[in-house]
Amino acid sequence: MAFNHDANQLKRALHRTVFSQVTLTTDQLDIHHILARCDLPLYLTTNYDDFMVEALQRAGKRPTWNVSPWYSSGMDDDDDRRPPLPADDPTAERPLVFHLHGHHSIPHSMVLTEDDYIDFHVRHARDGRDKSLTPEGDRAAIVPSYVRTRLRRAPLLFLGYSLRDSTFWTLFKSLMIAMPDGQRSSHVCLQLDPRVKRRAAVREYLDKRLGRQQIEIFWMSLEEFTAMLDSRLRGT
């Protein structure tokens, strides 16, 4: 579609022409259905769709969802259509799906254009410098404390991120800052094999680089990983 520099119009058009028509597959080997069976309390996504919430509901869970308020600076409360914050910590039976880059039902919340990404990172950096967020201020934080605290304490599984993705590194570094090495969990990141001539050397470099951050790389496709995870969940 043509972009006339009206970002909100573009996002409304995307919501209307794309997200009002897509549905979650019924294939039980789809990654959303597999993850819904993992009994996790928190799912952080940079996708705009409802697929994770729908998969959790089909798995018999009672999920809630929320959206990062990166876009809400200077916005009237009446224009803020985010769901209310959960009253209690998320659990495996009542998991939280947190949309870091917005949700299609709130078109202006979607991190979509280059300017959106810049604004998102600027807001995130400003939050990192503010050590005394009030409850009201925390509601306006890019990653509210009820999400940030849970992420810092748990091992994380990263799916669908390139190691060149600025969101991956910004999020990970901000979560790990000021965490003593002895309190850091181990994490897993799924990556496709690098399509370069010196593949082994590149893999060795990335393994070592992420290993220093306590991130283990699984070098495989999403389909391979999904089949392996499904097998583990079935106890086979």
CSV table of C-alpha atoms in Angstrom, one decimal:
chain,number,residue,atom,x,y,z
A,1,MET,CA,0.0,0.0,0.0
A,2,ALA,CA,1.1,3.6,-0.5
A,3,PHE,CA,2.3,5.5,2.6
A,4,ASN,CA,1.4,9.2,2.7
A,5,HIS,CA,3.3,9.8,5.9
A,6,ASP,CA,0.2,9.4,8.1
A,7,ALA,CA,1.3,6.6,10.3
A,8,ASN,CA,-2.0,6.2,12.1
A,9,GLN,CA,-3.9,5.9,8.8
A,10,LEU,CA,-1.5,3.3,7.7
A,11,LYS,CA,-2.0,1.3,10.9
A,12,ARG,CA,-5.7,1.5,10.7
A,13,ALA,CA,-5.6,0.2,7.2
A,14,LEU,CA,-3.3,-2.7,8.3
A,15,HIS,CA,-5.8,-3.5,11.0
A,16,ARG,CA,-8.7,-3.4,8.6
A,17,THR,CA,-7.2,-5.2,5.6
A,18,VAL,CA,-5.0,-7.8,7.3
A,19,PHE,CA,-5.8,-8.5,11.0
A,20,SER,CA,-9.6,-8.6,10.6
A,21,GLN,CA,-9.2,-11.5,8.2
A,22,VAL,CA,-6.5,-13.8,9.6
A,23,THR,CA,-7.2,-16.7,11.9
A,24,LEU,CA,-5.1,-19.1,13.9
A,25,THR,CA,-4.4,-22.4,12.3
A,26,THR,CA,-5.9,-25.6,13.9
A,27,ASP,CA,-2.7,-27.5,13.3
A,28,GLN,CA,-1.6,-28.6,16.8
A,29,LEU,CA,2.0,-28.5,15.7
A,30,ASP,CA,1.8,-24.8,15.1
A,31,ILE,CA,4.2,-23.1,17.5
A,32,HIS,CA,1.5,-21.1,19.2
A,33,HIS,CA,-0.4,-24.3,20.2
A,34,ILE,CA,2.9,-26.0,21.3
A,35,LEU,CA,3.8,-23.0,23.5
A,36,ALA,CA,0.3,-22.9,25.0
A,37,ARG,CA,0.9,-26.4,26.3
A,38,CYS,CA,4.1,-25.4,28.1
A,39,ASP,CA,2.3,-24.1,31.2
A,40,LEU,CA,4.1,-20.8,31.2
A,41,PRO,CA,2.9,-17.7,33.2
A,42,LEU,CA,4.2,-15.0,30.7
A,43,TYR,CA,4.4,-14.7,27.0
A,44,LEU,CA,6.1,-11.6,25.6
A,45,THR,CA,5.5,-11.0,21.9
A,46,THR,CA,6.4,-8.3,19.3
A,47,ASN,CA,3.6,-9.6,17.1
A,48,TYR,CA,0.4,-7.6,16.7
A,49,ASP,CA,-2.0,-10.6,16.4
A,50,ASP,CA,-4.2,-12.5,18.8
A,51,PHE,CA,-2.8,-16.0,18.0
A,52,MET,CA,-1.0,-16.6,21.4
A,53,VAL,CA,-4.1,-15.6,23.3
A,54,GLU,CA,-6.4,-17.8,21.1
A,55,ALA,CA,-4.0,-20.8,21.4
A,56,LEU,CA,-4.0,-20.5,25.2
A,57,GLN,CA,-7.8,-20.3,25.3
A,58,ARG,CA,-8.0,-23.5,23.2
A,59,ALA,CA,-5.6,-25.1,25.6
A,60,GLY,CA,-8.1,-24.5,28.5
A,61,LYS,CA,-6.2,-21.5,30.0
A,62,ARG,CA,-7.7,-18.1,31.0
A,63,PRO,CA,-5.2,-15.7,29.5
A,64,THR,CA,-5.2,-11.9,29.9
A,65,TRP,CA,-3.3,-9.6,27.6
A,66,ASN,CA,-1.8,-6.1,27.7
A,67,VAL,CA,0.1,-3.7,25.5
A,68,SER,CA,3.3,-1.7,26.1
A,69,PRO,CA,2.3,2.0,26.4
A,70,TRP,CA,5.3,3.3,24.4
A,71,TYR,CA,2.8,5.4,22.4
A,72,SER,CA,0.9,7.1,25.2
A,73,SER,CA,3.1,10.0,26.1
A,74,GLY,CA,0.8,13.0,26.3
A,75,MET,CA,-2.3,11.0,25.6
A,76,ASP,CA,-5.6,11.6,27.4
A,77,ASP,CA,-6.8,8.7,29.6
A,78,ASP,CA,-9.9,8.5,27.5
A,79,ASP,CA,-7.7,7.6,24.5
A,80,ASP,CA,-5.9,4.8,26.3
A,81,ARG,CA,-7.8,1.7,25.4
A,82,ARG,CA,-5.4,-0.8,27.0
A,83,PRO,CA,-6.9,-3.5,29.2
A,84,PRO,CA,-6.5,-3.0,32.9
A,85,LEU,CA,-3.3,-4.2,34.5
A,86,PRO,CA,-3.6,-7.7,36.1
A,87,ALA,CA,-4.5,-7.6,39.8
A,88,ASP,CA,-2.3,-10.6,40.5
A,89,ASP,CA,0.9,-12.1,39.2
A,90,PRO,CA,0.4,-14.2,36.1
A,91,THR,CA,0.2,-18.0,36.5
A,92,ALA,CA,0.2,-21.0,34.3
A,93,GLU,CA,-3.6,-21.2,34.4
A,94,ARG,CA,-4.0,-17.4,34.0
A,95,PRO,CA,-1.1,-16.5,31.9
A,96,LEU,CA,-0.3,-13.0,30.6
A,97,VAL,CA,0.4,-12.2,26.9
A,98,PHE,CA,2.2,-8.9,26.8
A,99,HIS,CA,2.4,-7.2,23.4
A,100,LEU,CA,5.7,-5.2,23.4
A,101,HIS,CA,5.2,-3.7,20.0
A,102,GLY,CA,1.4,-3.1,20.2
A,103,HIS,CA,-1.8,-4.8,19.3
A,104,HIS,CA,-3.8,-4.5,16.1
A,105,SER,CA,-7.0,-3.7,18.0
A,106,ILE,CA,-5.3,-0.5,19.2
A,107,PRO,CA,-3.8,0.6,15.8
A,108,HIS,CA,-1.7,3.5,17.1
A,109,SER,CA,0.0,1.1,19.6
A,110,MET,CA,1.7,-0.8,16.8
A,111,VAL,CA,5.5,-0.2,16.4
A,112,LEU,CA,5.5,-0.2,12.6
A,113,THR,CA,7.4,2.7,11.0
A,114,GLU,CA,11.1,3.6,11.4
A,115,ASP,CA,10.0,6.6,13.5
A,116,ASP,CA,8.0,4.3,15.8
A,117,TYR,CA,11.1,2.1,16.4
A,118,ILE,CA,13.2,5.2,17.2
A,119,ASP,CA,10.5,6.5,19.6
A,120,PHE,CA,10.2,3.1,21.2
A,121,HIS,CA,13.9,2.9,22.0
A,122,VAL,CA,14.0,6.5,23.2
A,123,ARG,CA,11.2,5.8,25.7
A,124,HIS,CA,12.8,2.6,26.7
A,125,ALA,CA,16.1,4.3,27.4
A,126,ARG,CA,14.3,7.0,29.4
A,127,ASP,CA,12.6,4.4,31.6
A,128,GLY,CA,15.9,2.8,32.3
A,129,ARG,CA,17.2,6.0,33.8
A,130,ASP,CA,14.1,6.5,36.0
A,131,LYS,CA,14.8,4.5,39.1
A,132,SER,CA,11.8,5.8,41.1
A,133,LEU,CA,8.7,5.1,39.0
A,134,THR,CA,5.5,5.7,40.9
A,135,PRO,CA,2.5,3.3,40.4
A,136,GLU,CA,1.1,5.8,37.9
A,137,GLY,CA,4.5,6.2,36.3
A,138,ASP,CA,5.0,2.4,36.1
A,139,ARG,CA,1.7,2.1,34.2
A,140,ALA,CA,3.4,4.3,31.5
A,141,ALA,CA,6.7,2.4,31.5
A,142,ILE,CA,7.6,0.6,28.3
A,143,VAL,CA,7.9,-2.7,30.3
A,144,PRO,CA,5.9,-2.4,33.5
A,145,SER,CA,7.4,-3.8,36.7
A,146,TYR,CA,5.0,-6.7,36.8
A,147,VAL,CA,6.4,-7.9,33.5
A,148,ARG,CA,10.0,-6.8,34.0
A,149,THR,CA,10.4,-8.5,37.4
A,150,ARG,CA,9.1,-11.8,36.1
A,151,LEU,CA,11.4,-11.7,33.1
A,152,ARG,CA,14.4,-11.0,35.2
A,153,ARG,CA,13.8,-14.0,37.4
A,154,ALA,CA,13.0,-16.6,34.7
A,155,PRO,CA,14.9,-18.4,32.0
A,156,LEU,CA,13.9,-17.0,28.7
A,157,LEU,CA,13.2,-18.7,25.3
A,158,PHE,CA,13.7,-16.3,22.3
A,159,LEU,CA,11.9,-17.4,19.1
A,160,GLY,CA,11.8,-15.5,15.8
A,161,TYR,CA,14.5,-12.9,16.5
A,162,SER,CA,17.6,-12.2,14.4
A,163,LEU,CA,20.8,-11.6,16.4
A,164,ARG,CA,21.0,-8.3,14.5
A,165,ASP,CA,17.5,-7.3,15.8
A,166,SER,CA,17.9,-4.2,18.0
A,167,THR,CA,14.8,-5.1,19.9
A,168,PHE,CA,16.3,-8.4,21.0
A,169,TRP,CA,19.5,-6.7,22.4
A,170,THR,CA,17.7,-3.7,23.9
A,171,LEU,CA,15.2,-5.8,25.7
A,172,PHE,CA,17.8,-8.4,26.9
A,173,LYS,CA,20.4,-5.9,28.0
A,174,SER,CA,17.8,-3.7,29.9
A,175,LEU,CA,16.5,-6.8,31.7
A,176,MET,CA,19.9,-8.0,32.7
A,177,ILE,CA,21.4,-4.6,33.8
A,178,ALA,CA,22.4,-4.5,37.5
A,179,MET,CA,21.7,-8.2,37.8
A,180,PRO,CA,24.7,-9.9,39.6
A,181,ASP,CA,26.1,-12.8,37.5
A,182,GLY,CA,25.2,-15.3,40.2
A,183,GLN,CA,21.5,-14.4,40.0
A,184,ARG,CA,21.2,-14.6,36.2
A,185,SER,CA,19.3,-17.5,34.6
A,186,SER,CA,20.3,-19.4,31.6
A,187,HIS,CA,18.4,-18.6,28.4
A,188,VAL,CA,17.8,-20.3,25.0
A,189,CYS,CA,17.7,-18.6,21.5
A,190,LEU,CA,16.6,-20.4,18.4
A,191,GLN,CA,18.6,-19.4,15.2
A,192,LEU,CA,18.7,-20.6,11.6
A,193,ASP,CA,22.1,-21.6,10.3
A,194,PRO,CA,24.0,-18.6,8.9
A,195,ARG,CA,24.0,-18.7,5.1
A,196,VAL,CA,27.6,-17.7,4.7
A,197,LYS,CA,30.8,-19.4,3.4
A,198,ARG,CA,32.5,-19.6,6.8
A,199,ARG,CA,29.5,-21.0,8.5
A,200,ALA,CA,31.3,-22.9,11.2
A,201,ALA,CA,33.4,-19.9,12.2
A,202,VAL,CA,30.4,-17.6,12.4
A,203,ARG,CA,28.5,-20.2,14.5
A,204,GLU,CA,31.5,-20.5,16.9
A,205,TYR,CA,31.7,-16.7,17.2
A,206,LEU,CA,28.0,-16.3,18.0
A,207,ASP,CA,28.0,-19.3,20.4
A,208,LYS,CA,30.8,-17.7,22.4
A,209,ARG,CA,29.3,-14.2,22.2
A,210,LEU,CA,25.9,-15.2,23.5
A,211,GLY,CA,27.4,-17.8,25.8
A,212,ARG,CA,29.0,-14.9,27.8
A,213,GLN,CA,25.4,-13.6,28.3
A,214,GLN,CA,24.3,-17.1,29.3
A,215,ILE,CA,22.3,-17.6,26.1
A,216,GLU,CA,22.5,-21.0,24.5
A,217,ILE,CA,21.8,-21.1,20.7
A,218,PHE,CA,19.8,-23.9,19.2
A,219,TRP,CA,20.9,-24.0,15.5
A,220,MET,CA,17.7,-25.3,13.8
A,221,SER,CA,14.6,-24.3,12.0
A,222,LEU,CA,11.3,-23.5,13.8
A,223,GLU,CA,9.8,-26.6,12.4
A,224,GLU,CA,12.6,-28.8,13.8
A,225,PHE,CA,12.4,-27.1,17.2
A,226,THR,CA,8.6,-27.4,17.3
A,227,ALA,CA,8.8,-31.1,16.6
A,228,MET,CA,11.4,-31.6,19.3
A,229,LEU,CA,9.4,-29.6,21.9
A,230,ASP,CA,6.2,-31.5,21.0
A,231,SER,CA,8.1,-34.7,21.6
A,232,ARG,CA,9.4,-33.5,25.0
A,233,LEU,CA,5.9,-32.4,26.1
A,234,ARG,CA,4.5,-35.8,25.1
A,235,GLY,CA,7.3,-37.5,27.1
A,236,THR,CA,8.6,-39.4,24.1
